[in-house]
Coordinates of C-alpha atoms and ligand atoms in Angstrom, one line a residue:
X1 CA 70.4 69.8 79.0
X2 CA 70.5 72.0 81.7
X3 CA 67.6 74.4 83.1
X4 CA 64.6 75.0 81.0
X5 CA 63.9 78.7 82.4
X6 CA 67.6 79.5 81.8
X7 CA 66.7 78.0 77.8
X8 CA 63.8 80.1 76.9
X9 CA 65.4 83.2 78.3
X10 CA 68.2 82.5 75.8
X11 CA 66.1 81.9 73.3
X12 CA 63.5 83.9 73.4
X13 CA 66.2 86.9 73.5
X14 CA 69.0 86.3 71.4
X15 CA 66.5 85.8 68.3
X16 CA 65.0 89.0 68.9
X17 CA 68.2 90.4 69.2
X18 CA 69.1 89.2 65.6
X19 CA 65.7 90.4 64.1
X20 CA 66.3 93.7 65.1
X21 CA 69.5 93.7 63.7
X22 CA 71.2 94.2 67.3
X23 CA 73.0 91.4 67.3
X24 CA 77.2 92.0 67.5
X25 CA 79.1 89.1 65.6
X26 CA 82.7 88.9 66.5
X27 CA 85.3 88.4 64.0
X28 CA 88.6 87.1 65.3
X29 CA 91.8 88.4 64.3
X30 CA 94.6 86.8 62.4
X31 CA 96.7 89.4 63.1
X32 CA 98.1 92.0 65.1
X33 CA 95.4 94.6 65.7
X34 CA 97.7 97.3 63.6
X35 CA 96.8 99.9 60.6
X36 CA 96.2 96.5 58.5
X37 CA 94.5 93.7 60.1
X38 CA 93.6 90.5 58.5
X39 CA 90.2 88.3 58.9
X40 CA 88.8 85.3 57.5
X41 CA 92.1 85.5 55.6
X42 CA 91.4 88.6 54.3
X43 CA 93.3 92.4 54.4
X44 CA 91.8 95.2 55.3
X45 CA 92.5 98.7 56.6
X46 CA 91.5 98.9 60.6
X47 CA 89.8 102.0 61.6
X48 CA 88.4 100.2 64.5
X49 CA 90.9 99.9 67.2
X50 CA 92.0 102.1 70.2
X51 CA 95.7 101.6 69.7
X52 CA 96.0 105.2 68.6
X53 CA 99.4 105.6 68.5
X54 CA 100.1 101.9 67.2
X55 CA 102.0 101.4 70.7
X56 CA 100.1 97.8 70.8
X57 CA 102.9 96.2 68.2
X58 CA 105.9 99.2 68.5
X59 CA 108.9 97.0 69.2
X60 CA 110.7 99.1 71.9
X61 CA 107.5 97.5 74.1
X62 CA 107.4 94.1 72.9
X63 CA 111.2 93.9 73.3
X64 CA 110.4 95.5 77.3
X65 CA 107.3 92.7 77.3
X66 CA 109.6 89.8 76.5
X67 CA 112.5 91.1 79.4
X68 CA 110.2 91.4 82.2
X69 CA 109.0 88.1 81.3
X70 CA 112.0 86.2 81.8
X71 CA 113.1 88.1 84.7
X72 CA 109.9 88.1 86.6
X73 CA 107.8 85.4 84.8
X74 CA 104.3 85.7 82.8
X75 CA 102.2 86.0 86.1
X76 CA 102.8 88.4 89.2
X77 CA 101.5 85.3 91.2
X78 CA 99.6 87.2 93.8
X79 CA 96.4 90.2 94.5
X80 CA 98.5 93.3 95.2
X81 CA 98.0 93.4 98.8
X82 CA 99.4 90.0 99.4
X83 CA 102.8 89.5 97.4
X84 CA 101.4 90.3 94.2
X85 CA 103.4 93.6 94.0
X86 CA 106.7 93.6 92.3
X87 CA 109.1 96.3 92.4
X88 CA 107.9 96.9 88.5
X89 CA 104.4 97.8 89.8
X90 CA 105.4 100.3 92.4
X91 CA 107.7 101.9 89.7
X92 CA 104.7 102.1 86.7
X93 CA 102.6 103.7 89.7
X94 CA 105.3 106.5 90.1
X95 CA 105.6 106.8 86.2
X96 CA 101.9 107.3 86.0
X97 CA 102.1 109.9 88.7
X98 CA 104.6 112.1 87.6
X99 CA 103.3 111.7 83.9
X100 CA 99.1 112.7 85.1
X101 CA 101.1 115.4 87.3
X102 CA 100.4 114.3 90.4
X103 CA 101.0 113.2 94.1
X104 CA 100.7 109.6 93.4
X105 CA 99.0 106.4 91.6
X106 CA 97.6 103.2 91.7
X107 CA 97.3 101.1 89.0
X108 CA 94.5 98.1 88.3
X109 CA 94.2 95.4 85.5
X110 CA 91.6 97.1 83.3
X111 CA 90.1 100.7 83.1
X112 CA 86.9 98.8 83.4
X113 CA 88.2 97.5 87.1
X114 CA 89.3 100.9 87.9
X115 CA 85.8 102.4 88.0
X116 CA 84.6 99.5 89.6
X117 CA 86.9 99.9 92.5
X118 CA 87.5 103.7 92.8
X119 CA 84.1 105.0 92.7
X120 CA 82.7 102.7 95.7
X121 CA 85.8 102.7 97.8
X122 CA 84.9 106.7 98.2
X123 CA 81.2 106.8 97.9
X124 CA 78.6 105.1 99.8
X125 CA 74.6 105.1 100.0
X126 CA 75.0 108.3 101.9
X127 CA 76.0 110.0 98.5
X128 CA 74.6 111.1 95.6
X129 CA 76.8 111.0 91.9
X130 CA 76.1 114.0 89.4
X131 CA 77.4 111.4 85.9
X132 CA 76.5 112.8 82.5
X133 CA 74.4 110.6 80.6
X134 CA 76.6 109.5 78.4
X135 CA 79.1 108.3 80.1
X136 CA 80.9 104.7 79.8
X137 CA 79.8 101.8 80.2
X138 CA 81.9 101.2 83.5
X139 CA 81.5 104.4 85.2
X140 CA 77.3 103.4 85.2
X141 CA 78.3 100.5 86.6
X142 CA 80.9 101.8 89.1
X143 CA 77.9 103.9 90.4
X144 CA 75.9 101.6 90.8
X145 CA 78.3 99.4 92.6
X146 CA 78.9 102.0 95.4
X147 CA 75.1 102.1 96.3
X148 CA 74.9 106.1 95.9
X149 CA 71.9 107.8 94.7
X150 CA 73.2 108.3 91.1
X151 CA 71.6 111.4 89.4
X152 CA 72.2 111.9 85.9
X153 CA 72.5 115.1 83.9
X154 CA 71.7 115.9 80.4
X155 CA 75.2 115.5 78.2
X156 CA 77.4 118.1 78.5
X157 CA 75.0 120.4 79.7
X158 CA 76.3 122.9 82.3
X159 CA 73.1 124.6 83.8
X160 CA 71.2 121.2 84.5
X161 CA 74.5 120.3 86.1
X162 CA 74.4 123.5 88.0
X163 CA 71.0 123.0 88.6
X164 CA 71.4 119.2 90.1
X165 CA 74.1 120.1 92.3
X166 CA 72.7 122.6 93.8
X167 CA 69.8 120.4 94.0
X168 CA 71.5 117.8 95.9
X169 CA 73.8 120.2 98.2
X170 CA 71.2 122.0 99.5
X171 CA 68.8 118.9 100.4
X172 CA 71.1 117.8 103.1
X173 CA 70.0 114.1 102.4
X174 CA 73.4 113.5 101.4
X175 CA 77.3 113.2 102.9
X176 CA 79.1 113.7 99.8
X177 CA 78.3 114.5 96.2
X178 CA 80.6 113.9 93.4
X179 CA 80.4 115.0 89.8
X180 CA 81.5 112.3 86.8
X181 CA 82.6 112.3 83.5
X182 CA 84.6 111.2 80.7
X183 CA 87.4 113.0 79.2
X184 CA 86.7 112.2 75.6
X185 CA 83.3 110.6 74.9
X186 CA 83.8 107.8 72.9
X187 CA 80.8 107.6 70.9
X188 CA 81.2 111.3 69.6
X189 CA 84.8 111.9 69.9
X190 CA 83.7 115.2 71.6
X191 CA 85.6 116.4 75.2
X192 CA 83.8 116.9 78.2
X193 CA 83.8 120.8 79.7
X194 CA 86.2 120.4 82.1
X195 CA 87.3 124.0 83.0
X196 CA 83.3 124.9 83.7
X197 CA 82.6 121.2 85.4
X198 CA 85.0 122.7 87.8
X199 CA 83.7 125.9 88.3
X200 CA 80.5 124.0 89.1
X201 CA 82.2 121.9 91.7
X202 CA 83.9 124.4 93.6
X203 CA 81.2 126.2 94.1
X204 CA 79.5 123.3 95.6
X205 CA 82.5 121.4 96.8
X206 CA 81.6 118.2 94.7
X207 CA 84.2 115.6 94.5
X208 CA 85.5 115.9 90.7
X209 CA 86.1 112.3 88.9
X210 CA 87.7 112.2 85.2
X211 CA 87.7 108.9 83.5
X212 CA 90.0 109.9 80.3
X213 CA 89.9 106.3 78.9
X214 CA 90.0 108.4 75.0
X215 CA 91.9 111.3 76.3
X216 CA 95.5 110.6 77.0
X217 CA 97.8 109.9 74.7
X218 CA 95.5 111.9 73.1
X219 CA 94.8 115.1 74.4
X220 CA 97.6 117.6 76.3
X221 CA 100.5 116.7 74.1
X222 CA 99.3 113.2 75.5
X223 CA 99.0 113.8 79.1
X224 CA 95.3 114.1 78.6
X225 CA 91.9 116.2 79.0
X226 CA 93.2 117.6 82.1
X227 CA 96.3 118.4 81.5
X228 CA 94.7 119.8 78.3
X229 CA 92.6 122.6 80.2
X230 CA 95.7 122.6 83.1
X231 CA 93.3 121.7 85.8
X232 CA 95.5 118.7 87.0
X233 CA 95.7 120.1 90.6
X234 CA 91.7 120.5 90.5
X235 CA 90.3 117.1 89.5
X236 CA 90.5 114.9 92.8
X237 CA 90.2 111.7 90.0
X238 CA 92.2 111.4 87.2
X239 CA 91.3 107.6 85.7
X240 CA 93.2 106.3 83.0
X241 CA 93.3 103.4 80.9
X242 CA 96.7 101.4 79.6
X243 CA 94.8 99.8 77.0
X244 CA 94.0 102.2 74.6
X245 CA 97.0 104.8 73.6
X246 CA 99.3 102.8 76.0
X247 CA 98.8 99.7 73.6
X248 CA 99.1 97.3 76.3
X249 CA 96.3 96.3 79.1
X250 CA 95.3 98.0 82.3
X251 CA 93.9 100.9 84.3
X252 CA 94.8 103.7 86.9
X253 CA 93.5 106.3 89.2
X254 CA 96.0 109.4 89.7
X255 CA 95.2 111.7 92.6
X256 CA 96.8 113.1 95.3
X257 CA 98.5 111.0 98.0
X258 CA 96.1 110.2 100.6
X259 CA 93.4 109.2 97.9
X260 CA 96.2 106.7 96.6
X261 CA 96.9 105.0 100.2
X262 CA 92.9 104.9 100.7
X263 CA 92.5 103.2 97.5
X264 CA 95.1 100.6 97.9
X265 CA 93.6 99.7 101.3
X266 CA 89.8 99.7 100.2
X267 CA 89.4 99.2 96.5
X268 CA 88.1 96.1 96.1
X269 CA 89.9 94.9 92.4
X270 CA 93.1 96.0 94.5
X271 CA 92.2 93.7 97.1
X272 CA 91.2 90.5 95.9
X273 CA 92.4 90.6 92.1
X274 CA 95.3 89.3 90.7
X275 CA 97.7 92.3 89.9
X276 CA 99.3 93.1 86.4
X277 CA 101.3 90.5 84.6
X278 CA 105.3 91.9 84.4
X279 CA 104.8 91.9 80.9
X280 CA 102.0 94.0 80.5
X281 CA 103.7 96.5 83.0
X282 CA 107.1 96.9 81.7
X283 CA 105.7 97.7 78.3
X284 CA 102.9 100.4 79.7
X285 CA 106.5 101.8 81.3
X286 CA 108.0 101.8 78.1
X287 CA 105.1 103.8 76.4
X288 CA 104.8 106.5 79.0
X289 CA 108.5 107.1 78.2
X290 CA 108.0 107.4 74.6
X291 CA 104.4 109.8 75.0
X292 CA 106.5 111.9 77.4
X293 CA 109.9 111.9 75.2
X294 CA 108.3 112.9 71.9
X295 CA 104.8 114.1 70.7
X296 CA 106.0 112.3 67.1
X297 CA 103.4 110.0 67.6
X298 CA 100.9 112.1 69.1
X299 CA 101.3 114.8 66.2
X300 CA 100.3 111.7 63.6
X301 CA 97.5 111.0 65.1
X302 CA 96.0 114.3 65.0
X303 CA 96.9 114.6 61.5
X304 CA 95.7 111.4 60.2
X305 CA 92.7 112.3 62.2
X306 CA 92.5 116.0 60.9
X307 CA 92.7 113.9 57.1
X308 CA 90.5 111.3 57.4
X309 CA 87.5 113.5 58.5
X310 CA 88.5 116.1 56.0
X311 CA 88.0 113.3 53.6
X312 CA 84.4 112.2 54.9
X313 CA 83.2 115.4 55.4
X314 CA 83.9 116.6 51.7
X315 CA 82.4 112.9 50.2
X316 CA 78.8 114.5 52.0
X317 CA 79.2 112.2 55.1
X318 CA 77.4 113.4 58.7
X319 CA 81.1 113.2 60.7
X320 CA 79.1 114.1 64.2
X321 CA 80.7 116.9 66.1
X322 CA 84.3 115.5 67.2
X323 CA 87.0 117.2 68.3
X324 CA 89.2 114.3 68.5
X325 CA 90.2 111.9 66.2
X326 CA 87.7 109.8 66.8
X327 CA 85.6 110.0 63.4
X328 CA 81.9 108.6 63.7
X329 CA 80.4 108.5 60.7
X330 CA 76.3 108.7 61.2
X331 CA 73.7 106.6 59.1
X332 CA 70.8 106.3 61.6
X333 CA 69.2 103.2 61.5
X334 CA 70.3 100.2 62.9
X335 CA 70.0 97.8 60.0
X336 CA 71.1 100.5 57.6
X337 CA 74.5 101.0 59.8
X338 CA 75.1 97.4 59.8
X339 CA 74.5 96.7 55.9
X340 CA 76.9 100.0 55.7
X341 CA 79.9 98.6 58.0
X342 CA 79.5 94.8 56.4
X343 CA 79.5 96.2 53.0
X344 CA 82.6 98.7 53.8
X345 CA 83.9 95.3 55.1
X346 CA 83.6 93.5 51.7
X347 CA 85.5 96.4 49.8
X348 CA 88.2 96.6 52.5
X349 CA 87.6 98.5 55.5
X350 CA 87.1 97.5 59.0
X351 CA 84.9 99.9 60.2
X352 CA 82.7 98.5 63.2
X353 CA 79.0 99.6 62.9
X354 CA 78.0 101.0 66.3
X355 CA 74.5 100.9 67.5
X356 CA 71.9 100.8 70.1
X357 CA 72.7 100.2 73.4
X358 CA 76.1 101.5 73.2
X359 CA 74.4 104.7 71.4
X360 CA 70.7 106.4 71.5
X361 CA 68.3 104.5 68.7
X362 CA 67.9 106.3 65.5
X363 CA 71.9 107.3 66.0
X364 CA 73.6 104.0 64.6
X365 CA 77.3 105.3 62.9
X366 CA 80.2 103.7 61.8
X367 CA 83.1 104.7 64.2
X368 CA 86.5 105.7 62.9
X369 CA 89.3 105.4 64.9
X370 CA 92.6 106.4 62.6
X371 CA 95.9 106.5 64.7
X372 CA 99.6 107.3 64.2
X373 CA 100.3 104.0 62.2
X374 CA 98.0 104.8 59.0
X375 CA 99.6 105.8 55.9
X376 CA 97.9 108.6 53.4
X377 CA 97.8 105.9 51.2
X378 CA 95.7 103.3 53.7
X379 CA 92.9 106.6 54.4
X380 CA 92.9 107.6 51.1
X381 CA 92.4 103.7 50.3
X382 CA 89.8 104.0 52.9
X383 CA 88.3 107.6 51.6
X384 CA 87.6 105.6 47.6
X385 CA 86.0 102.6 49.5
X386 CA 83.5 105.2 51.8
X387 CA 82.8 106.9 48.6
X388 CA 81.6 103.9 46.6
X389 CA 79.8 102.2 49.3
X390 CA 78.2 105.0 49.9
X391 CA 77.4 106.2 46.7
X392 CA 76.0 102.4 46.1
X393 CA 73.7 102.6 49.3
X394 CA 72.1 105.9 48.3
X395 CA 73.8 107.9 51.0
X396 CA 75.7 109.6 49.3
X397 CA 74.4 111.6 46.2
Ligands
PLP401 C1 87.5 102.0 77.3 C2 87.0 102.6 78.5 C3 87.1 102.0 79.7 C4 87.6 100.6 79.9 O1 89.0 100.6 79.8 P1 89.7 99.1 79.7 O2 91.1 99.4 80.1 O3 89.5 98.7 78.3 O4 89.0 98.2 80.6 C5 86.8 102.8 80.8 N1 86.3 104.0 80.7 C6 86.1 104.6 79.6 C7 85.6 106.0 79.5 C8 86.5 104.0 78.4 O5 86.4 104.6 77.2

């Protein structure tokens, strides 16, 4: 037995985690995490996953997977920086470039690793960071990371934006201010105010960071947010992720040139992290050709989207205000949520229960993530199942 401090910590805190209904069980899959996943040997219809445009199991990039594999091997051997770089990397970097619309790229293994090494290779404690108070999980702690004086403003809220920046600009404690946000909040499926976010940050000259994790694939016939409002030569960050829309694994920053060589020079995941396996590379390649050959994919998603919460909204559920696919269904509290999602589980649908911290108490939902690989018939599946469950726990009337 090892320390007893470290033992009642872990004690003492994962049972009141489980009495407040808190705590997150994982199931394992026994499948591919497609439109039908299966669990404890069981089917059921997945509404839970980021693959939005089912590019995680789309053969075109398993078949790219596999090649790169046997050419260049599972691992790229090596950090970036020392000979960790393979031609396949520098050509996904130029992909990613041309597809944000812009000078250059560098990509990471995660999105998660990408906030954690672009925010403090540019910011220091001499800065302050303007980040909306709902942003992800990573950007907090990319913030933090860089030692700035982080100042948070009300979500989506323009004036206290205004307000803060010109608060911090005109203090002259700090060197640089920069101004943060998601794309697409996750949570809400709703998309950040870009085109006034930049107003805001001309007029101070803040440093403009957009982590589109939810956005592309999604948004701008699948370029993303930015693309979306056609600010892509105003946002000095563009951050994406490969592992949501992309269906693989990984992250980027898009900006313009000199950004890029500082980055691959100073970002610390860059420097001292082993870089993307080939695998995972040639088939992000692969996706980026098919988002930017065809919006097929992209035009199911938004109408499976468009159906599914036409569907929950005409059953009498609270749908949020989302203008994405991304379909959060509200129930409130925390227990309630949980016994909602595990009962939806029993009749068929995966529908993971979402609550405090990843959202405010009093606001647990079940989040719906539909993408291009549903049928009608797996949401209208879905739809029946919503309606008795919820007609069972009183929810519904
Ligand atoms: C999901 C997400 C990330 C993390 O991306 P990964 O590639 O899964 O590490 C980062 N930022 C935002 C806004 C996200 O939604």
């Amino acid at each position: 037995m090892g320390s007893k401090a470290l033992e009642h910590f872990l004690e003492e805190n994962l049972a009141d985690l489980k009495s407040k209904g808190l705590y997150n069980v994982i199931d394992p899959l026994q499948s591919a995490n497609g439109p039908i996943i299966t669990i404890s040997g069981k089917q059921l219809i997945n509404l839970s996953s980021n693959n939005y445009l089912g590019l995680a199991t789309d053969r075109r990039l398993i078949e790219a997977a596999v090649k790169a594999a046997e050419k260049y091997g599972v691992g790229a051997g090596a950090v970036r920086t020392i000979n960790g770089t393979l031609e396949l990397h520098i050509q996904l970097e130029e992909k990613l470039a041309a597809f944000k619309h812009t000078e250059a790229a560098i990509a990471y293994q995660s999105g998660f690793n990408c906030n954690m090494a672009a925010i403090s290779a540019v910011m220091d404690k001499d800065d302050a960071i303007l980040s909306d108070e709902l942003n992800h999980a990573s950007i907090i702690d990319g913030c933090r990371l860089s030692r700035a004086q982080i100042i948070r403003f009300n979500h989506s809220d323009i004036e206290d934006l205004r307000a803060k920046a010109k608060e911090a600009t005109q203090s002259g404690k700090y060197k640089k201010v920069m101004v943060i946000t998601d794309g697409v909040f996750s949570m809400d499926g709703d998309i950040a105010k870009l085109p006034e976010i930049v107003e805001v940050a001309e007029e101070f000259d803040l440093i403009t960071y957009v982590d589109d994790a939810h956005g592309s694939g999604v948004l701008g016939k699948g370029a993303g947010t930015v693309k979306h409002f056609g600010l892509s030569d105003k946002i000095d960050f563009q951050i994406g992720t490969l592992s949501k829309a992309i269906g693989v694994v990984g992250g980027y920053v898009a900006g313009r040139q000199n950004l890029i060589d500082w980055l691959k020079v100073r970002s610390r995941p860059f420097l001292f992290s082993t870089s993307l396996t080939p695998a995972d590379v040639a088939a992000s390649m692969t996706a980026i050709d098919i988002l930017q050959s065809s919006t097929e994919l992209h035009d199911r998603l938004w109408e499976n989207g468009n159906y599914l919460k036409k569907g929950l909204k005409a059953l009498g559920f609270d749908i949020g205000k989302s203008e994405t696919p991304i379909t959060p269904c509200v129930i409130g509290d925390e227990q309630k949520t949980q016994e909602f999602s595990k009962r939806l589980y029993d009749a068929g649908v995966y529908a993971k229960a979402i609550v405090f911290p990843t959202v405010p108490r009093g606001t647990g939902r079940v989040r719906n993530m539909p993408t291009a690989a549903h049928t009608k018939e797996m949401l209208d599946e879905a739809l029946h199942i919503y309606e008795k469950v919820g007609k069972e726990m009183g929810i519904l009337s």
